[in-house]
XYZ file of C-alpha atoms in Angstrom:
521
model
C 14.127 8.116 -25.189
C 13.887 9.502 -21.661
C 15.583 12.556 -20.190
C 19.325 12.495 -20.953
C 21.244 11.387 -17.880
C 23.220 14.620 -17.591
C 19.973 16.607 -17.554
C 18.137 14.217 -15.250
C 20.757 14.667 -12.553
C 19.951 18.424 -12.459
C 16.182 18.264 -12.931
C 13.384 17.749 -10.415
C 10.657 15.223 -11.135
C 8.336 18.031 -12.256
C 10.963 19.439 -14.629
C 11.559 15.983 -16.099
C 7.840 15.676 -16.775
C 7.810 18.986 -18.636
C 10.737 17.769 -20.719
C 8.940 14.527 -21.525
C 5.699 16.299 -22.378
C 7.558 18.000 -25.194
C 8.663 14.636 -26.564
C 5.590 12.511 -25.930
C 2.195 14.215 -25.907
C -0.030 13.474 -22.928
C -2.592 11.683 -25.030
C 0.128 9.317 -26.226
C 0.997 8.428 -22.640
C -2.349 7.404 -21.233
C -5.859 6.682 -22.381
C -8.743 6.376 -19.950
C -12.186 5.023 -20.564
C -15.359 6.002 -18.761
C -15.601 6.195 -15.011
C -18.654 4.391 -13.711
C -19.450 4.297 -10.017
C -21.537 1.217 -9.344
C -24.134 1.871 -6.690
C -26.584 -1.008 -6.696
C -29.822 -1.865 -4.931
C -31.262 -4.937 -3.268
C -31.307 -6.754 0.053
C -27.524 -6.894 0.349
C -27.183 -3.212 -0.448
C -28.346 0.046 1.060
C -31.613 0.917 -0.718
C -32.057 3.938 -2.939
C -28.685 3.843 -4.669
C -28.427 4.814 -8.309
C -25.463 4.276 -10.623
C -23.800 7.595 -11.384
C -23.388 8.763 -14.934
C -20.082 8.064 -16.595
C -17.665 10.953 -16.882
C -14.706 11.141 -19.276
C -11.146 10.677 -18.095
C -7.833 11.193 -19.890
C -7.689 10.301 -23.555
C -5.184 7.894 -24.910
C -2.756 6.605 -27.280
C -3.217 5.029 -30.671
C -6.479 3.139 -31.099
C -6.145 -0.598 -30.578
C -8.256 -3.251 -32.238
C -10.068 -5.609 -29.911
C -10.095 -9.368 -30.291
C -12.827 -11.919 -29.701
C -13.670 -11.485 -26.003
C -14.199 -15.205 -25.482
C -10.465 -15.662 -26.034
C -9.456 -13.143 -23.362
C -9.443 -13.985 -19.645
C -9.208 -11.277 -16.948
C -6.354 -11.570 -14.448
C -4.651 -9.651 -11.657
C -7.755 -8.948 -9.590
C -7.077 -6.731 -6.597
C -9.388 -5.039 -4.113
C -9.253 -1.744 -2.251
C -11.536 -0.147 0.292
C -13.111 3.179 -0.501
C -13.018 6.111 1.909
C -15.770 4.326 3.852
C -14.465 0.779 4.240
C -17.810 -0.454 5.548
C -19.836 0.493 2.440
C -17.352 0.942 -0.437
C -15.062 -1.438 -2.307
C -13.236 -1.143 -5.612
C -12.553 -4.263 -7.656
C -9.691 -3.816 -10.136
C -8.279 -6.197 -12.718
C -6.315 -6.411 -15.948
C -6.763 -7.805 -19.446
C -3.882 -8.479 -21.851
C -5.597 -6.785 -24.827
C -8.425 -4.324 -25.321
C -11.919 -5.730 -24.741
C -15.422 -4.436 -25.317
C -17.917 -3.479 -22.614
C -16.055 -4.647 -19.467
C -18.204 -5.106 -16.372
C -18.522 -6.628 -12.937
C -21.317 -8.826 -11.623
C -22.011 -8.791 -7.901
C -24.435 -10.370 -5.451
C -24.892 -11.808 -1.981
C -24.774 -15.374 -3.347
C -22.761 -17.059 -6.101
C -25.997 -18.050 -7.856
C -27.332 -14.483 -7.805
C -25.056 -12.250 -9.876
C -27.795 -10.420 -11.740
C -26.468 -6.991 -10.792
C -24.173 -5.945 -13.584
C -22.143 -2.733 -13.484
C -20.016 -1.186 -16.207
C -16.306 -0.931 -15.452
C -13.881 1.893 -16.072
C -11.012 1.284 -18.520
C -7.637 2.897 -17.870
C -5.198 2.207 -20.672
C -1.560 2.892 -19.898
C 0.664 3.431 -22.896
C 4.450 3.284 -22.515
C 6.096 5.037 -25.495
C 8.822 3.525 -27.613
C 12.250 4.180 -26.146
C 11.146 4.015 -22.513
C 13.053 1.249 -20.747
C 12.703 -2.318 -21.948
C 8.971 -2.248 -22.656
C 8.366 0.717 -24.926
C 5.449 0.955 -27.370
C 3.394 -1.218 -25.042
C -0.182 -0.710 -23.795
C -1.609 -2.154 -20.605
C -5.332 -2.321 -19.853
C -6.559 -1.879 -16.301
C -10.217 -2.050 -15.316
C -11.932 -0.743 -12.204
C -15.412 -0.939 -10.718
C -16.078 1.138 -7.622
C -18.962 -0.283 -5.595
C -20.892 1.891 -3.158
C -23.904 1.536 -0.850
C -22.779 -1.896 0.323
C -23.816 -3.326 3.679
C -21.239 -3.194 6.520
C -19.695 -6.503 7.511
C -21.216 -8.399 4.570
C -19.577 -10.908 2.248
C -20.265 -10.433 -1.467
C -19.622 -12.613 -4.493
C -18.396 -11.044 -7.710
C -17.193 -11.894 -11.173
C -15.432 -9.685 -13.719
C -15.882 -9.941 -17.451
C -16.492 -8.285 -20.800
C -18.302 -8.940 -24.044
C -17.668 -12.622 -24.824
C -16.596 -13.509 -21.249
C -19.439 -13.566 -18.717
C -18.568 -14.929 -15.248
C -22.230 -15.828 -14.719
C -21.902 -18.605 -17.290
C -21.715 -22.047 -15.600
C -18.356 -22.951 -17.119
C -16.794 -19.760 -15.657
C -18.048 -20.148 -12.088
C -14.476 -20.938 -11.037
C -13.504 -17.331 -11.812
C -15.754 -15.867 -9.100
C -14.294 -14.073 -6.110
C -15.512 -12.757 -2.763
C -14.893 -9.791 -0.521
C -16.145 -8.651 2.886
C -16.803 -5.052 3.867
C -15.548 -3.622 7.144
C -17.928 -3.868 10.120
C -19.823 -0.840 11.385
C -18.955 -1.635 15.004
C -16.028 -2.779 17.109
C -15.155 -6.449 16.716
C -11.906 -8.460 16.638
C -10.053 -8.689 13.335
C -6.619 -9.344 11.869
C -4.583 -7.440 9.297
C -1.176 -8.086 7.758
C 1.555 -5.818 6.408
C 4.886 -5.758 4.581
C 6.849 -3.715 2.074
C 9.348 -4.248 -0.749
C 7.865 -7.272 -2.464
C 8.471 -7.472 -6.218
C 8.106 -10.652 -8.264
C 9.907 -13.683 -6.850
C 9.508 -17.025 -5.153
C 9.779 -15.280 -1.782
C 7.114 -12.739 -2.702
C 4.785 -15.565 -3.699
C 5.605 -17.535 -0.542
C 4.751 -14.553 1.666
C 1.466 -14.082 -0.203
C 0.573 -17.699 0.491
C 1.327 -17.314 4.194
C -0.659 -14.085 4.382
C -3.709 -15.760 2.888
C -3.479 -18.330 5.661
C -3.773 -15.602 8.320
C -7.286 -14.769 7.052
C -6.676 -11.003 7.277
C -9.443 -8.448 6.842
C -7.020 -6.344 4.770
C -3.330 -6.106 3.913
C -1.042 -3.058 4.032
C 1.744 -2.823 1.447
C 4.295 -0.258 2.637
C 5.657 0.644 -0.798
C 8.116 -0.563 -3.427
C 5.424 -2.755 -4.846
C 6.465 -4.421 -8.115
C 9.950 -3.023 -8.909
C 9.237 -2.380 -12.580
C 11.768 0.432 -12.087
C 14.706 -1.353 -10.435
C 16.766 1.816 -9.869
C 14.217 3.517 -7.619
C 15.614 7.033 -7.964
C 12.623 8.542 -9.760
C 14.736 9.330 -12.828
C 13.898 8.772 -16.479
C 17.515 7.855 -17.146
C 16.943 4.322 -15.812
C 17.045 2.075 -18.879
C 16.065 -0.965 -16.804
C 12.423 0.081 -16.469
C 9.982 -2.595 -17.661
C 6.260 -1.878 -17.300
C 5.457 -5.540 -18.004
C 6.765 -6.487 -14.561
C 3.446 -5.157 -13.280
C 1.622 -7.838 -15.269
C 3.660 -10.478 -13.466
C 3.194 -8.809 -10.095
C -0.576 -8.486 -10.316
C -0.831 -12.100 -11.488
C 1.308 -13.221 -8.536
C -0.684 -11.169 -6.044
C -4.141 -12.173 -7.245
C -4.300 -15.248 -5.003
C -4.624 -12.920 -1.999
C -5.714 -9.566 -3.389
C -8.838 -10.932 -5.113
C -10.396 -11.453 -1.667
C -8.322 -9.282 0.706
C -8.259 -5.478 0.199
C -4.682 -4.712 -0.878
C -4.041 -1.236 0.511
C -0.827 0.166 -0.930
C 1.452 3.064 -0.082
C 4.010 4.357 -2.586
C 7.772 4.015 -2.175
C 10.724 5.289 -4.183
C 10.540 2.405 -6.696
C 6.926 3.396 -7.355
C 7.929 6.817 -8.709
C 7.944 5.811 -12.378
C 9.174 9.054 -13.874
C 7.785 8.449 -17.372
C 4.207 8.874 -16.185
C 2.984 12.248 -14.968
C 2.173 13.689 -12.548
C 5.189 13.140 -10.310
C 5.796 9.619 -11.563
C 2.467 8.332 -10.203
C 0.478 8.181 -13.445
C 1.172 4.470 -13.781
C 0.031 3.812 -10.219
C -3.137 5.769 -10.876
C -3.864 3.473 -13.807
C -3.362 0.328 -11.726
C -4.914 1.197 -8.365
C -8.040 2.902 -7.066
C -7.418 3.994 -3.490
C -9.571 6.054 -1.099
C -9.783 9.601 -2.437
C -9.904 11.417 0.901
C -6.258 12.554 0.902
C -5.050 16.158 0.656
C -4.160 16.150 -3.056
C -5.227 13.182 -5.162
C -3.515 14.550 -8.283
C -0.045 14.827 -6.739
C -0.300 12.442 -3.765
C -2.541 9.552 -4.830
C -1.044 7.235 -2.197
C -2.069 9.430 0.741
C -5.380 8.455 2.320
C -7.064 7.015 5.394
C -9.747 4.504 6.251
C -11.336 3.003 9.355
C -11.860 -0.667 10.131
C -13.704 -1.309 13.370
C -11.938 0.540 16.188
C -8.757 1.201 14.163
C -7.885 4.100 11.882
C -5.273 3.448 9.197
C -3.335 6.300 7.578
C -1.132 5.945 4.475
C 1.519 8.615 3.844
C 3.894 9.381 0.958
C 7.442 9.789 2.321
C 8.816 10.601 -1.140
C 7.486 14.079 -0.333
C 9.870 14.423 2.633
C 12.812 12.179 1.675
C 16.324 13.626 1.784
C 17.845 10.335 0.679
C 15.929 10.062 -2.630
C 14.755 13.617 -3.391
C 13.028 13.221 -6.784
C 9.674 14.228 -5.262
C 10.974 16.149 -2.249
C 8.541 18.919 -1.354
C 5.856 18.100 -3.951
C 3.031 18.721 -1.471
C 4.275 22.107 -0.328
C 3.538 21.047 3.233
C -0.105 20.150 2.610
C 0.480 16.456 3.347
C 1.765 17.123 6.852
C -1.084 19.562 7.571
C -3.617 16.984 6.386
C -1.916 14.284 8.430
C -2.149 16.282 11.639
C -5.820 17.022 10.962
C -6.456 13.298 10.513
C -4.663 12.470 13.758
C -6.620 15.126 15.621
C -9.918 13.863 14.181
C -9.289 10.222 14.979
C -8.021 10.874 18.500
C -11.201 12.849 19.199
C -13.482 10.131 17.816
C -15.327 8.035 20.407
C -15.306 5.109 17.975
C -11.531 4.968 17.348
C -9.142 3.365 19.813
C -6.044 2.771 17.679
C -4.220 4.754 15.005
C -1.819 2.845 12.735
C 0.333 4.727 10.227
C 2.145 3.036 7.356
C 4.481 4.323 4.663
C 7.744 3.419 2.984
C 10.857 5.187 4.334
C 11.883 4.359 7.904
C 11.965 6.791 10.779
C 14.086 4.342 12.773
C 16.116 1.502 11.252
C 19.740 0.342 11.494
C 20.063 -1.277 8.058
C 23.415 -0.820 6.323
C 21.490 0.124 3.150
C 19.030 2.983 3.790
C 18.904 3.155 7.608
C 16.768 6.069 8.899
C 15.154 8.929 6.954
C 15.758 12.331 8.513
C 12.892 13.926 6.619
C 10.424 11.567 8.275
C 11.897 12.220 11.710
C 11.730 15.945 11.112
C 8.219 16.164 9.639
C 6.176 13.358 11.167
C 7.806 11.887 14.286
C 6.743 14.912 16.389
C 3.158 14.267 15.259
C 3.397 10.542 16.036
C 4.388 11.493 19.566
C 1.954 14.397 20.007
C -1.025 12.247 19.054
C 0.363 9.023 20.595
C 0.220 6.949 17.406
C -0.064 3.292 18.362
C 2.024 1.642 15.643
C 4.175 2.835 12.720
C 4.890 0.343 9.921
C 7.612 0.924 7.310
C 9.434 -0.860 4.495
C 12.402 0.422 2.420
C 15.012 -1.607 4.311
C 14.822 -5.274 3.289
C 14.724 -6.933 6.699
C 12.659 -7.057 9.878
C 13.501 -4.661 12.687
C 11.485 -3.470 15.645
C 12.298 -0.706 18.093
C 11.814 -0.255 21.789
C 9.315 2.416 22.844
C 10.722 5.720 21.569
C 10.050 9.367 22.342
C 12.299 12.282 21.438
C 14.690 9.912 19.615
C 15.391 8.164 22.913
C 14.311 4.888 24.473
C 11.706 5.649 27.130
C 11.024 1.981 27.791
C 12.720 -1.213 26.706
C 10.263 -3.531 25.003
C 11.553 -7.112 25.094
C 9.789 -9.755 23.005
C 6.390 -10.540 24.499
C 6.059 -7.300 26.498
C 3.418 -4.524 26.306
C 3.676 -0.869 25.284
C 1.232 1.820 26.463
C 1.433 4.671 23.925
C -0.878 6.989 25.893
C 1.791 7.423 28.576
C 5.013 6.116 27.028
C 5.914 6.548 23.344
C 5.787 4.978 19.890
C 6.913 1.588 18.552
C 8.263 1.375 14.976
C 8.415 -1.765 12.836
C 10.370 -2.166 9.604
C 8.739 -4.992 7.655
C 10.600 -4.689 4.360
C 11.447 -8.344 3.731
C 8.478 -9.285 1.541
C 10.463 -10.668 -1.384
C 13.341 -8.561 -2.696
C 17.012 -9.327 -2.005
C 17.922 -8.827 1.635
C 20.149 -6.152 3.180
C 22.320 -6.382 6.301
C 22.748 -5.179 9.886
C 25.887 -4.042 11.702
C 24.714 -5.853 14.850
C 23.873 -9.559 15.133
C 20.348 -10.828 14.554
C 18.176 -10.907 17.667
C 14.706 -12.450 17.433
C 12.326 -14.757 19.275
C 14.192 -17.798 20.501
C 17.527 -16.301 19.411
C 17.818 -13.125 21.497
C 21.135 -11.308 21.336
C 20.747 -8.050 23.227
C 23.281 -5.283 22.625
C 23.651 -1.930 24.342
C 24.047 0.048 21.121
C 24.079 -0.280 17.345
C 26.108 1.778 14.873
C 23.919 3.271 12.127
C 23.238 6.495 10.198
C 20.458 8.890 9.274
C 19.858 10.572 5.905
C 19.672 14.358 6.287
C 19.601 17.350 3.966
C 23.380 17.488 4.418
C 23.889 13.805 3.595
C 24.442 10.752 5.773
C 25.146 11.405 9.438
C 26.433 8.580 11.625
C 24.617 7.800 14.850
C 24.866 5.212 17.595
C 21.451 4.090 18.788
C 20.029 2.078 21.674
C 16.496 1.499 20.329
C 17.088 -1.518 18.055
C 15.311 -4.333 19.896
C 14.566 -7.081 17.312
C 16.549 -7.764 14.119
C 15.795 -10.587 11.713
C 17.577 -10.860 8.379
C 15.293 -13.084 6.323
C 11.932 -12.972 4.547
C 8.967 -12.118 6.751
C 5.794 -10.110 7.230
C 3.734 -8.551 10.011
C 0.493 -9.845 11.520
C -1.634 -7.642 13.794
C -4.576 -9.010 15.798
C -6.901 -6.250 16.974
C -8.825 -6.964 20.169
C -11.461 -4.379 21.170
C -12.573 -3.946 24.774
C -15.416 -2.373 26.706
C -15.021 1.249 27.760
C -12.300 1.753 30.362
C -10.669 -1.620 29.742
C -7.570 -2.139 27.624
C -8.049 -2.727 23.919
C -5.025 -4.421 22.368
C -2.986 -4.682 19.211
C -1.198 -8.019 19.331
C 1.667 -7.655 16.858
C 3.655 -10.604 15.498
C 6.561 -10.867 13.090
C 6.142 -14.023 10.979
C 9.003 -15.548 8.983
C 8.581 -17.077 5.530
C 9.020 -20.435 7.278
C 5.881 -19.722 9.305
C 7.873 -19.343 12.524
C 7.140 -16.391 14.793
C 10.188 -14.152 15.133
C 8.723 -11.393 17.311
C 5.601 -10.543 19.259
C 4.542 -7.656 21.459
C 1.344 -5.917 22.505
C 0.173 -2.319 22.249
C -2.535 -1.558 24.815
C -4.811 1.477 25.159
C -7.906 2.112 27.274
C -10.987 1.738 25.080
C -13.315 4.704 24.701
């Protein structure tokens, strides 16, 4: 029983939420438990930390009876850095039914898990009549850990009354994570977008785990519980249970590798307020240093070593899919520029990497390029010489030459080096994580199979609709499943620090590689 289709076509996301609030009260949409921030003491932790008092969150839907906790196993563990990636980590997981007294155990060794911290419960209720999974409650649990030591590996186990991971027979359920270092050192991260639940999504996860990344960036369109992706309540295909499958699939990597997500159009689940992100807020705990956590929960930044990572929400500026167009009132872009200015001035930061869903530059026959992104953010990428921009949205791999002012300022053949301080910006579309693939108008051109062309016919989405354009910046095109690997190599002051970027196919073959170099501070 969503918004009638004829109304939905004329209503903004905010107006749809007001309509739904009249039909389903807020307390029937979501129930939250207590928020507990776990700050613990001991040799592996910064001394003097004290667990903060629990504070109430949103109330919920109809009370649910719990079952014997020994019969319920946690699943879907996924990690996320806090605002300070060197001292903060959130461990999140799911249970299929309500449990009593959920908690996390953590320590520096698998045999020392005496530190026990209460977890927060976020119950997400999907009302009857919403998509294919109405009258269904999902239970997400979160434990935010603070005062950790930089660059340390921790062991943890999640449980509840009746299921204690410290018990010998449950030792196989333990996981590990490693905080970011407090100084510059080499590391690797991976990235992709548009994953969903499939064999290919699982295969890419397996390959990513083999790269031993410090963290992973997911550039939006995460699970595809809403297959339409228009941010409308009229989509009858919505199924919240797809998230259960997705988190189970992803756990093999995300239980040990921080899974840093950005929100795409398929992540605007219009049945959950505010702005369709209520469901995401139940499932993920991301750094809370963005400009507006209530309306833009997927906008944040963090630092790992010498690299600053910024996640943006392009739904706020998208002309192609305008359900959330303008929700920030310009505050996102102002915050973004302040972040760029801060990081460029920092003596500890060499590289700035920005990731988000919609593409600034892509020649896909499906979505191609987003004019709102070019209008709002490309000038800032260029002003502050952003080192790498990673997108999804288009289900393929494509990489540009070095671009400035919408023009190629330097061709960047496979294996070559870009110098953003003096040249321009390189853009990578890495949207082939698992969903069905799109197409190009030009032939594939990738490592070992180069097929250079002078120009490619494409289009850009503008406020006036699609506008055709012929572009010269499409350097690498690969139409199959793949992901991005980035090796970060610091350097002493005055020497060139490097981002060594590789496109990796689902087969394990390398399809692209190039370097971004910048003089270290």
